[in-house]
Amino acid sequence: MSTESITETDPDLPIDLIRNDSINNFAFLMPVQLGTPPVWNLVAVDTGSPFCFVQCRPCTLKCNDQEGAGQIFDPKKSKSFRRIGCSAKACRALQSRLRLPFKACMEKEDSCLYSASYGRGSYYSVGKLVADTIAIGRDGKGYSIPSFIFGCSLDIEYDQGEASVFGFGAAPSSFFSQVARVVNYQAFSYCFPSDRKKTGYLSIGDYNRDDSTSYTPLFVAHQRPVFALTLDKVVADGITLITYPSEMMVDTGAKWTVLRSHTFSQLETVITKALRPLGYGRTIVMGPNHMCYEDALFTVFRNWSALPVVQLSFDMGATLTLAPESSFHFTSSHGLCTYFMRDAAIGNGVQLLGNSVTRSIGVTFDFQGGRFAFRDGDC
């Protein structure tokens, strides 16, 4: 894709990020307009994925209900739609990145095919690699890409209601990589609000550097094309856990922050002890890989200020101090639970920084400068 194919209609305009639990109960959604004439969709912002897809007609095998997230995109109704051929560079690059074990081509119509998995491998999208015009931002007044490459999903297994997933990972096929080629500075910033009544933001390009900004080196994860940090230390209720520097991938498409088993077990011990004077004891209602607590009367928890504070410290001393509402949540079915999960649930040694612990924190992926930045109280 040439840089001339992307236009900035208003480069300083932030893009609204929306939280709608009736569509997706943990991810944040971005409005896009796809095709000519444009079709409005809400898509999930996912830094844990290197790929973008939308559900497409005719839904050859299966499409999910995406009520509230826009119409299912129909390529036949778009004048600017085009298929990506099997011999195209974009096809070969994507198939290599996704490590497809078969010749992913529909030779009869020269269509490149893809297959992408999500979550713990239990969700997937299968379809054709295509290109079309896309506009991002309020009323499309943000960025316009006439030849945006994405997956046109014809079969999907997914339990959320957005129109699609837009990957912001470290690969040429990601949304960020396709936009980053023309912006003034290769970075993107966002803030996910903790208050459901507030709107978050996404901005692409250069960002505000002020005294409240903390930095840590940003790099591409060793085994996946996504961005990662080095987690140096975890402190809970004033107690420093015994840890060693380890890779932590930043995944806005994940609800949970995943820790290695050794770290998780220590955190569990500290939190369990801290909650005991509040009358809350450990339960296994969500299994051994989650931390949940209940009191004898099963009352609704309200004393948030009494909860232990958790701090995550990264390479070069950048520290993320979590508000109690960023570490814990309460539901009538599970009681008081943390947003932390043991790595055994998704794969030993894997660590993720999920979106729940960074809410109300301004975050920047400074790809050009090779660093990750965050600012307290940004939204």
Short mmCIF file of C-alpha atoms in Angstrom, two decimals:
data_model
loop_
_atom_site.label_atom_id
_atom_site.label_comp_id
_atom_site.label_asym_id
_atom_site.label_seq_id
_atom_site.Cartn_x
_atom_site.Cartn_y
_atom_site.Cartn_z
CA MET A 1 0.00 0.00 0.00
CA SER A 2 1.42 3.40 -0.91
CA THR A 3 1.34 6.32 1.49
CA GLU A 4 -0.73 8.27 -1.03
CA SER A 5 -3.60 5.84 -0.46
CA ILE A 6 -4.26 7.19 3.05
CA THR A 7 -5.59 10.64 3.88
CA GLU A 8 -5.84 12.48 7.18
CA THR A 9 -9.03 14.51 6.98
CA ASP A 10 -8.49 15.80 10.54
CA PRO A 11 -5.29 14.35 12.07
CA ASP A 12 -5.87 15.87 15.51
CA LEU A 13 -9.39 14.52 15.86
CA PRO A 14 -9.62 11.79 18.51
CA ILE A 15 -11.71 8.75 17.70
CA ASP A 16 -14.44 7.87 20.18
CA LEU A 17 -14.14 4.54 21.98
CA ILE A 18 -17.44 3.14 23.18
CA ARG A 19 -18.29 0.64 25.89
CA ASN A 20 -21.57 -1.19 25.40
CA ASP A 21 -22.04 -4.28 27.56
CA SER A 22 -25.01 -5.43 25.47
CA ILE A 23 -22.60 -5.79 22.52
CA ASN A 24 -19.37 -6.79 24.29
CA ASN A 25 -19.03 -7.03 28.06
CA PHE A 26 -15.30 -6.30 28.28
CA ALA A 27 -13.87 -4.82 25.05
CA PHE A 28 -13.98 -1.24 23.83
CA LEU A 29 -15.50 -0.45 20.46
CA MET A 30 -14.48 1.90 17.65
CA PRO A 31 -16.89 3.24 14.98
CA VAL A 32 -15.82 2.71 11.37
CA GLN A 33 -17.46 3.20 7.97
CA LEU A 34 -16.69 0.56 5.38
CA GLY A 35 -17.27 0.48 1.62
CA THR A 36 -18.96 2.74 -0.96
CA PRO A 37 -21.60 3.74 0.01
CA PRO A 38 -20.34 3.44 3.61
CA VAL A 39 -21.71 0.90 6.07
CA TRP A 40 -21.36 1.85 9.74
CA ASN A 41 -19.95 -0.80 12.11
CA LEU A 42 -18.67 -1.00 15.68
CA VAL A 43 -15.43 -2.99 15.91
CA ALA A 44 -13.40 -4.17 18.91
CA VAL A 45 -9.97 -2.57 19.48
CA ASP A 46 -7.57 -5.48 20.05
CA THR A 47 -3.84 -4.96 20.57
CA GLY A 48 -3.54 -8.73 21.05
CA SER A 49 -4.29 -9.43 17.38
CA PRO A 50 -2.27 -8.68 14.22
CA PHE A 51 -5.28 -8.89 11.88
CA CYS A 52 -8.62 -7.20 11.08
CA PHE A 53 -11.85 -8.81 9.94
CA VAL A 54 -15.53 -7.94 9.57
CA GLN A 55 -18.54 -10.20 9.12
CA CYS A 56 -19.63 -10.33 5.48
CA ARG A 57 -22.63 -11.41 3.48
CA PRO A 58 -23.62 -13.96 2.35
CA CYS A 59 -22.42 -15.55 5.64
CA THR A 60 -21.70 -18.74 3.70
CA LEU A 61 -21.54 -20.85 6.87
CA LYS A 62 -22.26 -18.63 9.87
CA CYS A 63 -22.48 -15.01 11.03
CA ASN A 64 -23.19 -13.81 14.54
CA ASP A 65 -26.03 -11.48 15.40
CA GLN A 66 -24.47 -8.00 15.56
CA GLU A 67 -27.58 -6.02 16.47
CA GLY A 68 -26.54 -2.62 17.76
CA ALA A 69 -23.16 -2.80 16.01
CA GLY A 70 -24.34 -1.98 12.47
CA GLN A 71 -25.35 -3.92 9.38
CA ILE A 72 -23.39 -6.96 8.24
CA PHE A 73 -21.18 -5.77 5.38
CA ASP A 74 -22.29 -6.89 1.90
CA PRO A 75 -19.37 -6.73 -0.60
CA LYS A 76 -21.74 -6.86 -3.57
CA LYS A 77 -23.19 -3.49 -2.57
CA SER A 78 -19.83 -1.70 -2.35
CA LYS A 79 -18.46 -0.06 -5.51
CA SER A 80 -14.93 0.11 -4.06
CA PHE A 81 -14.64 -3.53 -2.93
CA ARG A 82 -11.99 -5.82 -4.44
CA ARG A 83 -10.69 -9.30 -3.76
CA ILE A 84 -7.05 -10.02 -2.93
CA GLY A 85 -5.61 -12.59 -5.32
CA CYS A 86 -3.80 -15.74 -4.27
CA SER A 87 -0.45 -14.56 -5.64
CA ALA A 88 -0.68 -11.07 -4.11
CA LYS A 89 2.05 -10.02 -1.70
CA ALA A 90 -0.54 -9.26 0.99
CA CYS A 91 -1.91 -12.79 0.70
CA ARG A 92 1.46 -14.49 1.01
CA ALA A 93 2.51 -12.26 3.91
CA LEU A 94 -0.68 -12.85 5.87
CA GLN A 95 -0.65 -16.61 5.36
CA SER A 96 2.95 -16.72 6.56
CA ARG A 97 2.09 -14.58 9.59
CA LEU A 98 -0.95 -16.71 10.49
CA ARG A 99 1.04 -19.92 9.78
CA LEU A 100 -1.73 -21.48 7.74
CA PRO A 101 -1.01 -25.20 7.22
CA PHE A 102 -2.76 -25.42 3.85
CA LYS A 103 -2.81 -23.73 0.46
CA ALA A 104 -5.25 -20.99 1.39
CA CYS A 105 -6.64 -20.09 -2.01
CA MET A 106 -9.97 -20.32 -3.79
CA GLU A 107 -8.49 -20.83 -7.25
CA LYS A 108 -11.78 -20.68 -9.16
CA GLU A 109 -12.19 -16.98 -8.35
CA ASP A 110 -8.55 -16.25 -7.38
CA SER A 111 -9.43 -15.34 -3.79
CA CYS A 112 -6.94 -15.41 -0.94
CA LEU A 113 -8.31 -17.21 2.13
CA TYR A 114 -7.51 -16.78 5.81
CA SER A 115 -8.21 -18.49 9.12
CA ALA A 116 -7.64 -16.68 12.42
CA SER A 117 -8.19 -17.88 16.00
CA TYR A 118 -8.94 -15.80 19.09
CA GLY A 119 -9.18 -16.15 22.84
CA ARG A 120 -7.75 -19.48 23.91
CA GLY A 121 -8.27 -20.95 20.45
CA SER A 122 -11.97 -21.58 21.00
CA TYR A 123 -13.05 -18.68 18.76
CA TYR A 124 -12.23 -18.26 15.09
CA SER A 125 -12.96 -16.37 11.88
CA VAL A 126 -12.59 -17.90 8.41
CA GLY A 127 -13.08 -16.12 5.10
CA LYS A 128 -11.50 -14.19 2.23
CA LEU A 129 -8.81 -11.52 2.29
CA VAL A 130 -10.19 -8.39 0.61
CA ALA A 131 -9.72 -4.62 0.32
CA ASP A 132 -12.13 -1.69 0.47
CA THR A 133 -12.42 1.91 1.55
CA ILE A 134 -12.64 2.57 5.27
CA ALA A 135 -13.13 5.79 7.25
CA ILE A 136 -12.47 6.06 10.98
CA GLY A 137 -13.53 8.73 13.45
CA ARG A 138 -16.56 10.86 14.15
CA ASP A 139 -18.68 10.82 10.98
CA GLY A 140 -15.67 9.36 9.22
CA LYS A 141 -13.65 12.56 9.86
CA GLY A 142 -10.47 10.97 11.10
CA TYR A 143 -8.61 8.75 8.66
CA SER A 144 -9.68 7.49 5.26
CA ILE A 145 -7.98 4.50 3.65
CA PRO A 146 -9.19 3.74 0.09
CA SER A 147 -7.48 0.33 -0.02
CA PHE A 148 -7.73 -1.05 3.50
CA ILE A 149 -6.91 -4.79 3.65
CA PHE A 150 -9.00 -6.97 5.95
CA GLY A 151 -10.68 -10.34 6.29
CA CYS A 152 -14.22 -10.79 4.99
CA SER A 153 -15.52 -13.39 7.44
CA LEU A 154 -17.88 -16.04 6.07
CA ASP A 155 -17.74 -18.38 9.07
CA ILE A 156 -17.26 -17.38 12.69
CA GLU A 157 -17.34 -18.81 16.20
CA TYR A 158 -17.47 -15.92 18.66
CA ASP A 159 -19.54 -15.07 21.72
CA GLN A 160 -19.62 -11.25 21.55
CA GLY A 161 -21.82 -8.97 19.45
CA GLU A 162 -19.54 -6.46 17.72
CA ALA A 163 -19.24 -6.42 13.93
CA SER A 164 -15.59 -7.39 13.94
CA VAL A 165 -12.19 -7.32 15.59
CA PHE A 166 -9.56 -4.79 14.49
CA GLY A 167 -6.06 -5.86 15.45
CA PHE A 168 -3.50 -3.26 16.52
CA GLY A 169 -0.65 -5.77 16.78
CA ALA A 170 2.88 -5.64 15.38
CA ALA A 171 2.24 -6.91 11.85
CA PRO A 172 1.74 -5.26 8.41
CA SER A 173 -1.84 -6.58 8.36
CA SER A 174 -2.87 -4.76 11.54
CA PHE A 175 -5.03 -1.65 11.53
CA PHE A 176 -2.30 0.45 13.13
CA SER A 177 0.35 -0.66 10.64
CA GLN A 178 -1.86 0.27 7.69
CA VAL A 179 -2.57 3.76 9.09
CA ALA A 180 0.90 4.39 10.59
CA ARG A 181 2.58 4.75 7.19
CA VAL A 182 1.33 8.30 6.71
CA VAL A 183 0.88 9.82 10.18
CA ASN A 184 3.36 12.37 11.53
CA TYR A 185 4.61 10.01 14.25
CA GLN A 186 4.24 6.24 14.51
CA ALA A 187 2.29 5.89 17.73
CA PHE A 188 -1.25 5.43 18.95
CA SER A 189 -2.83 6.44 22.24
CA TYR A 190 -6.05 5.54 24.00
CA CYS A 191 -7.92 5.74 27.27
CA PHE A 192 -10.62 3.29 28.35
CA PRO A 193 -12.93 4.94 30.92
CA SER A 194 -13.92 3.03 34.04
CA ASP A 195 -17.22 4.94 34.13
CA ARG A 196 -19.66 3.41 31.65
CA LYS A 197 -21.26 6.82 31.11
CA LYS A 198 -18.02 8.29 29.75
CA THR A 199 -16.55 7.93 26.27
CA GLY A 200 -12.94 6.93 25.76
CA TYR A 201 -10.67 8.01 22.95
CA LEU A 202 -8.18 6.70 20.41
CA SER A 203 -5.68 8.97 18.65
CA ILE A 204 -3.04 8.07 16.10
CA GLY A 205 0.26 9.90 15.67
CA ASP A 206 2.23 12.13 18.02
CA TYR A 207 1.09 12.44 21.63
CA ASN A 208 1.26 14.66 24.69
CA ARG A 209 4.38 14.23 26.83
CA ASP A 210 3.97 15.82 30.25
CA ASP A 211 5.28 15.39 33.79
CA SER A 212 2.70 12.70 34.61
CA THR A 213 3.89 10.42 31.82
CA SER A 214 5.83 7.26 32.75
CA TYR A 215 7.76 5.22 30.18
CA THR A 216 8.97 1.66 29.76
CA PRO A 217 10.57 -0.01 26.70
CA LEU A 218 8.14 -1.41 24.13
CA PHE A 219 9.07 -4.38 21.95
CA VAL A 220 7.53 -7.15 19.85
CA ALA A 221 6.75 -10.29 21.85
CA HIS A 222 8.99 -13.29 21.26
CA GLN A 223 6.36 -15.76 20.04
CA ARG A 224 3.48 -13.57 18.83
CA PRO A 225 3.29 -10.47 16.57
CA VAL A 226 1.99 -8.22 19.36
CA PHE A 227 3.57 -5.54 21.55
CA ALA A 228 5.02 -6.41 24.95
CA LEU A 229 6.67 -4.93 28.04
CA THR A 230 9.02 -6.28 30.71
CA LEU A 231 7.28 -6.77 34.06
CA ASP A 232 9.88 -6.26 36.79
CA LYS A 233 7.99 -6.26 40.07
CA VAL A 234 4.56 -6.72 41.67
CA VAL A 235 3.65 -5.07 44.99
CA ALA A 236 0.40 -5.94 46.79
CA ASP A 237 -0.80 -4.31 50.02
CA GLY A 238 2.71 -2.93 50.50
CA ILE A 239 4.36 -6.36 50.16
CA THR A 240 6.85 -6.89 47.32
CA LEU A 241 6.37 -10.29 45.71
CA ILE A 242 9.31 -12.46 44.69
CA THR A 243 9.45 -12.09 40.90
CA TYR A 244 12.00 -11.78 38.11
CA PRO A 245 11.86 -9.73 34.89
CA SER A 246 9.51 -11.36 32.40
CA GLU A 247 7.65 -10.55 29.20
CA MET A 248 4.07 -9.24 29.46
CA MET A 249 2.01 -8.75 26.29
CA VAL A 250 -0.42 -5.81 26.17
CA ASP A 251 -3.82 -7.13 25.10
CA THR A 252 -6.81 -4.76 25.00
CA GLY A 253 -8.90 -7.66 23.72
CA ALA A 254 -8.44 -9.47 27.04
CA LYS A 255 -10.47 -8.81 30.17
CA TRP A 256 -8.00 -10.49 32.53
CA THR A 257 -4.42 -9.63 33.43
CA VAL A 258 -2.57 -12.94 33.33
CA LEU A 259 0.36 -13.65 35.66
CA ARG A 260 2.78 -16.54 35.88
CA SER A 261 1.70 -19.14 38.40
CA HIS A 262 4.46 -18.32 40.90
CA THR A 263 3.50 -14.63 40.92
CA PHE A 264 -0.24 -15.35 40.95
CA SER A 265 0.08 -17.66 43.98
CA GLN A 266 1.95 -15.03 45.99
CA LEU A 267 -0.59 -12.36 45.03
CA GLU A 268 -3.39 -14.73 46.04
CA THR A 269 -1.82 -15.23 49.48
CA VAL A 270 -1.48 -11.49 50.11
CA ILE A 271 -4.99 -10.61 48.92
CA THR A 272 -6.60 -13.48 50.83
CA LYS A 273 -4.92 -12.32 54.05
CA ALA A 274 -5.92 -8.68 53.42
CA LEU A 275 -9.58 -9.56 52.84
CA ARG A 276 -9.93 -11.76 55.92
CA PRO A 277 -10.51 -8.82 58.36
CA LEU A 278 -13.28 -7.62 56.00
CA GLY A 279 -15.08 -10.93 56.48
CA TYR A 280 -14.34 -12.25 53.00
CA GLY A 281 -12.99 -15.75 52.44
CA ARG A 282 -11.56 -17.48 49.36
CA THR A 283 -13.95 -19.43 47.11
CA ILE A 284 -13.36 -21.54 44.00
CA VAL A 285 -16.55 -20.49 42.25
CA MET A 286 -14.49 -19.58 39.13
CA GLY A 287 -11.90 -22.30 39.61
CA PRO A 288 -8.29 -22.26 40.85
CA ASN A 289 -7.03 -19.88 38.15
CA HIS A 290 -9.12 -16.94 39.39
CA MET A 291 -9.35 -15.21 42.78
CA CYS A 292 -12.88 -14.81 44.16
CA TYR A 293 -14.12 -14.08 47.68
CA GLU A 294 -17.45 -14.08 49.55
CA ASP A 295 -18.67 -13.14 53.01
CA ALA A 296 -21.01 -15.31 55.08
CA LEU A 297 -24.09 -13.22 54.21
CA PHE A 298 -23.38 -12.94 50.44
CA THR A 299 -23.81 -9.17 50.69
CA VAL A 300 -23.02 -6.71 47.92
CA PHE A 301 -19.48 -5.36 48.38
CA ARG A 302 -19.24 -1.57 48.74
CA ASN A 303 -16.13 -0.82 50.82
CA TRP A 304 -13.77 -0.33 47.87
CA SER A 305 -11.34 1.94 49.73
CA ALA A 306 -10.55 -0.92 52.15
CA LEU A 307 -9.21 -3.19 49.40
CA PRO A 308 -5.47 -3.80 49.01
CA VAL A 309 -3.63 -1.73 46.40
CA VAL A 310 -1.72 -3.57 43.66
CA GLN A 311 1.21 -2.04 41.78
CA LEU A 312 2.80 -3.35 38.59
CA SER A 313 6.34 -2.07 37.97
CA PHE A 314 8.00 -2.33 34.58
CA ASP A 315 11.50 -1.96 33.17
CA MET A 316 13.09 1.47 33.87
CA GLY A 317 10.88 1.97 36.94
CA ALA A 318 7.56 2.83 35.32
CA THR A 319 4.87 1.85 37.85
CA LEU A 320 1.16 1.32 37.30
CA THR A 321 -0.74 1.79 40.58
CA LEU A 322 -4.16 0.19 40.24
CA ALA A 323 -7.29 1.73 41.71
CA PRO A 324 -9.33 -0.87 43.65
CA GLU A 325 -11.98 -0.84 40.90
CA SER A 326 -9.23 -1.73 38.40
CA SER A 327 -8.07 -4.74 40.43
CA PHE A 328 -11.44 -6.02 41.72
CA HIS A 329 -15.03 -6.37 40.57
CA PHE A 330 -18.19 -7.67 42.22
CA THR A 331 -20.97 -9.78 40.71
CA SER A 332 -23.91 -11.46 42.39
CA SER A 333 -22.97 -14.82 40.84
CA HIS A 334 -19.26 -14.88 41.73
CA GLY A 335 -18.84 -12.44 44.61
CA LEU A 336 -15.78 -10.20 44.91
CA CYS A 337 -13.18 -11.24 42.31
CA THR A 338 -9.90 -9.83 41.04
CA TYR A 339 -9.09 -9.12 37.39
CA PHE A 340 -5.99 -11.34 37.68
CA MET A 341 -5.75 -14.84 36.25
CA ARG A 342 -3.19 -17.64 36.53
CA ASP A 343 -1.26 -18.44 33.34
CA ALA A 344 -2.32 -22.11 33.47
CA ALA A 345 -5.68 -21.00 32.05
CA ILE A 346 -4.16 -20.00 28.69
CA GLY A 347 -0.64 -21.44 28.60
CA ASN A 348 2.22 -21.68 31.07
CA GLY A 349 4.56 -18.69 30.99
CA VAL A 350 2.15 -16.40 29.12
CA GLN A 351 1.52 -13.02 30.73
CA LEU A 352 -1.01 -10.44 29.54
CA LEU A 353 -1.81 -6.89 30.59
CA GLY A 354 -5.58 -6.87 30.10
CA ASN A 355 -7.79 -3.85 29.55
CA SER A 356 -9.51 -3.90 32.96
CA VAL A 357 -6.44 -2.82 34.93
CA THR A 358 -5.66 0.13 32.62
CA ARG A 359 -9.07 1.81 32.69
CA SER A 360 -8.95 5.60 33.22
CA ILE A 361 -5.23 5.43 32.39
CA GLY A 362 -3.94 7.17 29.27
CA VAL A 363 -1.85 4.67 27.30
CA THR A 364 0.50 5.24 24.35
CA PHE A 365 2.18 2.66 22.14
CA ASP A 366 5.14 4.71 20.90
CA PHE A 367 6.34 2.37 18.17
CA GLN A 368 8.68 4.96 16.65
CA GLY A 369 10.35 5.74 19.97
CA GLY A 370 10.32 2.12 21.15
CA ARG A 371 8.52 2.86 24.39
CA PHE A 372 5.18 2.42 26.14
CA ALA A 373 3.76 5.39 28.04
CA PHE A 374 0.94 5.80 30.53
CA ARG A 375 -0.65 8.76 32.33
CA ASP A 376 -2.89 8.61 35.40
CA GLY A 377 -6.42 9.99 35.31
CA ASP A 378 -6.55 10.62 31.57
CA CYS A 379 -10.26 9.92 31.01
#
